[in-house]
Short mmCIF file of C-alpha atoms in Angstrom, two decimals:
data_model
loop_
_atom_site.label_atom_id
_atom_site.label_comp_id
_atom_site.label_asym_id
_atom_site.label_seq_id
_atom_site.Cartn_x
_atom_site.Cartn_y
_atom_site.Cartn_z
CA MET H 166 0.00 0.00 0.00
CA THR H 167 1.32 3.44 -0.90
CA ALA H 168 2.29 5.56 2.10
CA ALA H 169 -0.18 8.34 2.85
CA TYR H 170 2.70 10.81 2.75
CA PRO H 171 5.44 9.27 0.59
CA LEU H 172 8.70 11.11 1.18
CA THR H 173 11.21 9.08 -0.82
CA TRP H 174 10.94 8.04 -4.46
CA LEU H 175 13.96 5.95 -5.52
CA TYR H 176 14.79 5.60 -9.20
CA ALA H 177 16.30 2.36 -10.48
CA PRO H 178 17.29 1.59 -14.11
CA GLY H 179 14.95 -0.91 -15.72
CA ASP H 180 17.74 -2.69 -17.60
CA ARG H 181 19.52 -3.62 -14.35
CA PRO H 182 17.20 -6.00 -12.49
CA HIS H 183 19.73 -6.53 -9.70
CA LEU H 184 19.63 -2.81 -8.89
CA VAL H 185 15.84 -2.84 -9.00
CA ALA H 186 15.87 -5.76 -6.55
CA LYS H 187 18.14 -3.79 -4.20
CA ALA H 188 15.91 -0.75 -4.52
CA LEU H 189 12.90 -2.79 -3.41
CA THR H 190 14.63 -3.47 -0.09
CA SER H 191 16.10 0.03 0.34
CA GLY H 192 13.35 1.43 2.54
CA ALA H 193 12.14 3.95 -0.05
CA ASP H 194 8.42 4.66 0.03
CA ILE H 195 8.08 4.26 -3.74
CA ILE H 196 10.37 2.69 -6.34
CA VAL H 197 10.44 4.24 -9.80
CA VAL H 198 11.70 1.81 -12.43
CA ASP H 199 13.16 3.97 -15.17
CA LEU H 200 12.81 3.05 -18.83
CA GLU H 201 13.81 6.51 -20.03
CA ASP H 202 16.98 8.48 -19.27
CA ALA H 203 18.78 5.72 -17.37
CA VAL H 204 18.50 3.23 -20.26
CA ALA H 205 20.52 3.40 -23.49
CA PRO H 206 18.59 3.03 -26.77
CA ASP H 207 19.96 -0.43 -27.47
CA ARG H 208 18.79 -1.59 -24.01
CA LYS H 209 15.22 -0.26 -24.18
CA ALA H 210 13.62 -3.53 -25.28
CA TYR H 211 15.42 -5.51 -22.57
CA ALA H 212 14.51 -2.96 -19.88
CA ARG H 213 10.86 -3.09 -20.95
CA ALA H 214 10.74 -6.89 -20.87
CA ALA H 215 12.55 -7.12 -17.53
CA THR H 216 10.21 -4.57 -15.98
CA ALA H 217 7.11 -6.34 -17.28
CA ASP H 218 8.43 -9.56 -15.78
CA LEU H 219 9.06 -7.88 -12.41
CA LEU H 220 5.53 -6.49 -12.35
CA GLY H 221 3.95 -9.84 -13.17
CA SER H 222 3.61 -10.32 -9.41
CA LEU H 223 3.09 -7.90 -6.55
CA PRO H 224 6.35 -6.31 -5.35
CA PRO H 225 6.91 -5.62 -1.63
CA VAL H 226 6.61 -1.84 -2.06
CA PRO H 227 4.73 0.35 -4.56
CA VAL H 228 6.38 0.52 -7.97
CA HIS H 229 5.94 3.26 -10.54
CA VAL H 230 7.38 3.05 -14.03
CA ARG H 231 8.76 6.04 -15.89
CA VAL H 232 8.16 5.30 -19.55
CA ASN H 233 9.88 7.04 -22.42
CA ALA H 234 8.68 10.41 -23.69
CA LEU H 235 5.44 10.17 -25.63
CA ASP H 236 6.98 11.50 -28.84
CA THR H 237 9.56 8.69 -29.00
CA PRO H 238 9.12 5.29 -30.67
CA TRP H 239 9.59 3.55 -27.31
CA ALA H 240 6.67 5.09 -25.43
CA ALA H 241 3.82 3.07 -26.89
CA PRO H 242 5.60 -0.32 -26.43
CA ASP H 243 6.55 0.70 -22.87
CA ILE H 244 2.96 1.50 -21.95
CA ALA H 245 1.58 -1.61 -23.66
CA ALA H 246 4.06 -3.82 -21.80
CA VAL H 247 3.45 -2.59 -18.25
CA ALA H 248 0.12 -0.73 -18.02
CA ARG H 249 -1.91 -3.83 -17.16
CA ALA H 250 0.71 -5.56 -15.05
CA PRO H 251 -0.66 -6.52 -11.61
CA GLY H 252 2.38 -5.09 -9.82
CA LEU H 253 2.20 -1.61 -11.34
CA CYS H 254 0.98 1.22 -9.10
CA ALA H 255 1.38 4.15 -11.49
CA LEU H 256 2.94 5.44 -14.70
CA ARG H 257 5.23 8.45 -14.74
CA LEU H 258 5.06 10.36 -18.01
CA PRO H 259 8.13 12.47 -18.82
CA LYS H 260 8.40 15.71 -20.78
CA ILE H 261 4.69 16.49 -20.72
CA THR H 262 3.81 19.84 -22.33
CA SER H 263 0.01 19.80 -22.71
CA PRO H 264 -3.14 18.47 -21.00
CA ALA H 265 -4.09 16.71 -24.25
CA GLU H 266 -1.21 14.27 -23.74
CA ILE H 267 -2.58 13.25 -20.35
CA VAL H 268 -6.11 12.83 -21.68
CA ARG H 269 -4.89 10.71 -24.59
CA ILE H 270 -2.96 8.31 -22.36
CA ALA H 271 -5.67 8.15 -19.68
CA GLU H 272 -8.50 7.46 -22.12
CA ARG H 273 -6.86 5.42 -24.85
CA ALA H 274 -3.69 3.71 -23.68
CA VAL H 275 -4.11 2.51 -20.09
CA PRO H 276 -6.77 0.79 -17.96
CA PRO H 277 -9.35 3.22 -16.56
CA GLY H 278 -8.20 4.76 -13.31
CA LEU H 279 -4.53 3.79 -13.54
CA PRO H 280 -2.72 6.60 -11.66
CA LEU H 281 -0.60 8.86 -13.85
CA TYR H 282 2.09 11.35 -12.89
CA ALA H 283 3.29 14.11 -15.21
CA LEU H 284 6.86 15.34 -15.28
CA LEU H 285 7.26 18.91 -16.51
CA GLU H 286 10.70 19.39 -18.00
CA SER H 287 10.49 22.41 -20.29
CA ALA H 288 9.41 26.03 -20.27
CA LEU H 289 6.25 25.05 -22.12
CA GLY H 290 5.46 22.35 -19.58
CA VAL H 291 5.85 24.80 -16.70
CA GLU H 292 3.65 27.37 -18.46
CA GLN H 293 0.96 24.69 -18.84
CA ALA H 294 1.33 23.39 -15.27
CA TYR H 295 -2.18 24.13 -14.02
CA ALA H 296 -3.90 22.92 -17.20
CA ILE H 297 -1.89 19.70 -17.05
CA ALA H 298 -2.55 19.25 -13.32
CA GLY H 299 -6.31 19.39 -13.92
CA ALA H 300 -6.36 17.50 -17.20
CA HIS H 301 -7.90 14.21 -16.03
CA PRO H 302 -8.98 12.48 -12.79
CA SER H 303 -6.36 9.78 -13.39
CA LEU H 304 -3.58 12.32 -13.00
CA ARG H 305 -2.46 12.04 -9.37
CA GLY H 306 0.56 14.31 -9.32
CA ILE H 307 2.94 16.60 -11.16
CA ALA H 308 6.63 17.25 -10.64
CA LEU H 309 9.57 18.97 -12.26
CA GLY H 310 12.33 17.29 -14.22
CA GLU H 311 14.99 19.84 -13.35
CA ALA H 312 17.91 18.60 -15.46
CA ASP H 313 16.02 19.04 -18.71
CA LEU H 314 14.35 22.23 -17.51
CA ARG H 315 17.72 23.71 -16.55
CA ALA H 316 19.02 23.02 -20.05
CA ASP H 317 15.88 24.39 -21.70
CA LEU H 318 16.05 27.64 -19.74
CA GLY H 319 19.81 28.02 -19.86
CA VAL H 320 19.87 28.34 -16.07
CA ARG H 321 23.26 28.15 -14.36
CA ASP H 322 22.46 29.08 -10.78
CA ASP H 323 20.09 26.82 -8.85
CA ALA H 324 18.06 29.80 -7.68
CA GLY H 325 17.09 30.36 -11.30
CA LEU H 326 14.67 27.42 -10.99
CA ASP H 327 12.80 28.70 -7.93
CA TRP H 328 10.10 30.48 -9.92
CA SER H 329 9.36 27.28 -11.86
CA ARG H 330 9.36 25.27 -8.65
CA SER H 331 6.84 27.60 -7.04
CA ARG H 332 4.74 27.60 -10.20
CA VAL H 333 4.42 23.81 -10.10
CA ILE H 334 3.71 23.73 -6.35
CA VAL H 335 0.93 26.30 -6.73
CA ALA H 336 -0.50 24.51 -9.79
CA ALA H 337 -0.65 21.21 -7.93
CA ARG H 338 -2.43 22.77 -4.98
CA ALA H 339 -4.86 24.69 -7.19
CA ALA H 340 -5.77 21.46 -8.98
CA GLY H 341 -6.29 19.57 -5.72
CA LEU H 342 -3.20 17.40 -6.11
CA PRO H 343 -0.67 16.52 -3.38
CA PRO H 344 2.41 18.72 -3.00
CA PRO H 345 5.03 17.72 -5.58
CA ALA H 346 8.17 15.86 -4.63
CA GLN H 347 11.47 17.57 -5.37
CA SER H 348 13.52 16.58 -8.37
CA VAL H 349 16.66 14.50 -7.85
CA HIS H 350 19.92 15.85 -6.42
CA PRO H 351 22.42 14.56 -9.02
CA ASP H 352 25.56 14.34 -6.84
CA ILE H 353 25.18 11.19 -4.74
CA ARG H 354 28.27 12.06 -2.66
CA ASP H 355 27.13 15.56 -1.70
CA LEU H 356 24.89 14.70 1.24
CA GLU H 357 25.37 18.10 2.90
CA GLY H 358 24.29 19.81 -0.30
CA LEU H 359 21.34 17.44 -0.55
CA ALA H 360 20.24 18.29 3.00
CA ALA H 361 20.49 22.02 2.32
CA SER H 362 18.59 21.67 -0.94
CA CYS H 363 15.86 19.64 0.78
CA ALA H 364 15.50 22.29 3.46
CA HIS H 365 15.06 24.90 0.75
CA GLY H 366 12.57 22.71 -1.10
CA ARG H 367 10.55 22.13 2.03
CA ALA H 368 10.42 25.88 2.61
CA LEU H 369 9.04 26.32 -0.91
CA GLY H 370 6.29 23.76 -0.35
CA PHE H 371 7.60 20.49 -1.75
CA LEU H 372 6.90 17.27 0.13
CA GLY H 373 9.51 14.54 -0.23
CA ARG H 374 12.08 14.01 -2.95
CA ALA H 375 13.17 11.68 -5.72
CA ALA H 376 16.52 9.96 -5.22
CA ILE H 377 18.99 8.13 -7.44
CA HIS H 378 20.92 6.26 -4.73
CA PRO H 379 19.84 4.61 -1.46
CA ARG H 380 22.35 6.67 0.55
CA GLN H 381 20.24 9.75 -0.22
CA LEU H 382 17.09 8.32 1.37
CA PRO H 383 17.82 8.99 5.09
CA VAL H 384 18.85 12.57 4.31
CA ILE H 385 15.63 13.24 2.43
CA GLU H 386 13.48 11.65 5.11
CA ARG H 387 15.13 13.59 7.93
CA ALA H 388 14.73 16.85 6.02
CA TYR H 389 11.02 16.35 5.43
CA LEU H 390 9.95 14.83 8.73
CA PRO H 391 8.63 17.28 11.34
CA THR H 392 11.16 18.20 13.99
CA GLU H 393 10.48 17.66 17.68
CA GLY H 394 9.87 21.38 18.02
CA GLU H 395 7.38 21.37 15.15
CA ILE H 396 5.54 18.41 16.65
CA GLU H 397 5.37 20.08 20.07
CA GLN H 398 4.08 23.29 18.53
CA ALA H 399 1.44 21.43 16.52
CA GLU H 400 0.24 19.60 19.64
CA THR H 401 -0.02 22.91 21.49
CA ILE H 402 -2.05 24.44 18.66
CA LEU H 403 -4.49 21.54 18.50
CA LYS H 404 -4.90 21.49 22.27
CA ALA H 405 -5.70 25.20 22.27
CA ALA H 406 -8.13 24.80 19.37
CA ALA H 407 -9.92 22.00 21.20
CA THR H 408 -10.51 24.13 24.30
CA GLN H 409 -11.49 27.41 22.65
CA GLN H 410 -13.23 27.96 19.33
CA GLY H 411 -12.31 30.77 16.99
CA ALA H 412 -9.07 32.66 16.46
CA GLN H 413 -6.78 33.13 19.45
CA ALA H 414 -3.22 33.93 20.43
CA LEU H 415 -1.07 31.45 22.35
CA ALA H 416 1.17 32.39 25.24
CA ASP H 417 4.17 32.55 22.92
CA GLY H 418 2.39 35.02 20.65
CA CYS H 419 1.52 32.49 17.94
CA PHE H 420 -1.81 33.36 16.34
CA VAL H 421 -4.12 30.37 15.85
CA ASP H 422 -6.91 30.25 13.30
CA ALA H 423 -8.42 27.58 11.06
CA ALA H 424 -5.52 27.61 8.60
CA VAL H 425 -2.96 27.20 11.39
CA VAL H 426 -4.96 24.30 12.82
CA THR H 427 -5.04 22.59 9.43
CA ALA H 428 -1.26 22.91 9.14
CA ALA H 429 -0.82 21.50 12.64
CA GLN H 430 -3.02 18.52 11.82
CA ARG H 431 -0.93 17.79 8.74
CA THR H 432 2.28 18.01 10.79
CA LEU H 433 1.03 15.44 13.30
CA SER H 434 -0.36 13.18 10.60
CA LEU H 435 3.04 13.13 8.90
CA ALA H 436 4.81 12.51 12.22
CA ARG H 437 2.52 9.58 13.06
CA HIS H 438 2.88 8.14 9.59
CA ARG H 439 6.63 7.91 9.92
#
């Protein structure tokens, strides 16, 4: 069963079954078997077949599959091979630029209700974020693909992506979708940089992060879990709300209203989940 608040999404290359097997025991909330960027063209068919075989039975944790971009010759065979597999939880669709692409896949290529996730990896995709997010009930989330977006925009400094990040976070919320997970941190050795980047992403409104190596998982989880201080504050807020209705100020000066109570409830739900 998918975690109510998945925080870690671990990518594993579909043409390396031994790495997929390790990923399944890594402790990640969701495993993303990648048929796209991590697989060379001459390995696409093997990756597709190996992934279909894996998903012929139920894996121990939820598995998503990132298929190839819809405008490539590999996308249709990818979807046909895995969309009806009993072990598949969702499809991740890369390089989405329009709501029509989501509707086409949801209504023509996959079983009704199969969860879909859209990856926005270009300026056009970001501009269409809200339309894509609300394109179809089967779409369960959107996220950025920052490597491709960085190249498309010609961005050198990481801060140059913050507007796009906020755009996608707002679009997801406006469409009633969960907060997006952050894109991957590409340097698997830079755990301090990963922690700092996660803290920044959490401040922007992301929830959780994709990873490309198991060593990144504990860093991501620690960054996105509520701290002891946040848990204590949330408990104080809910206790005050239970004893007095309406807006009020706590002894420490914190103002409590309905929005603050909702945030506190989410904090404690996430803490209990973990």
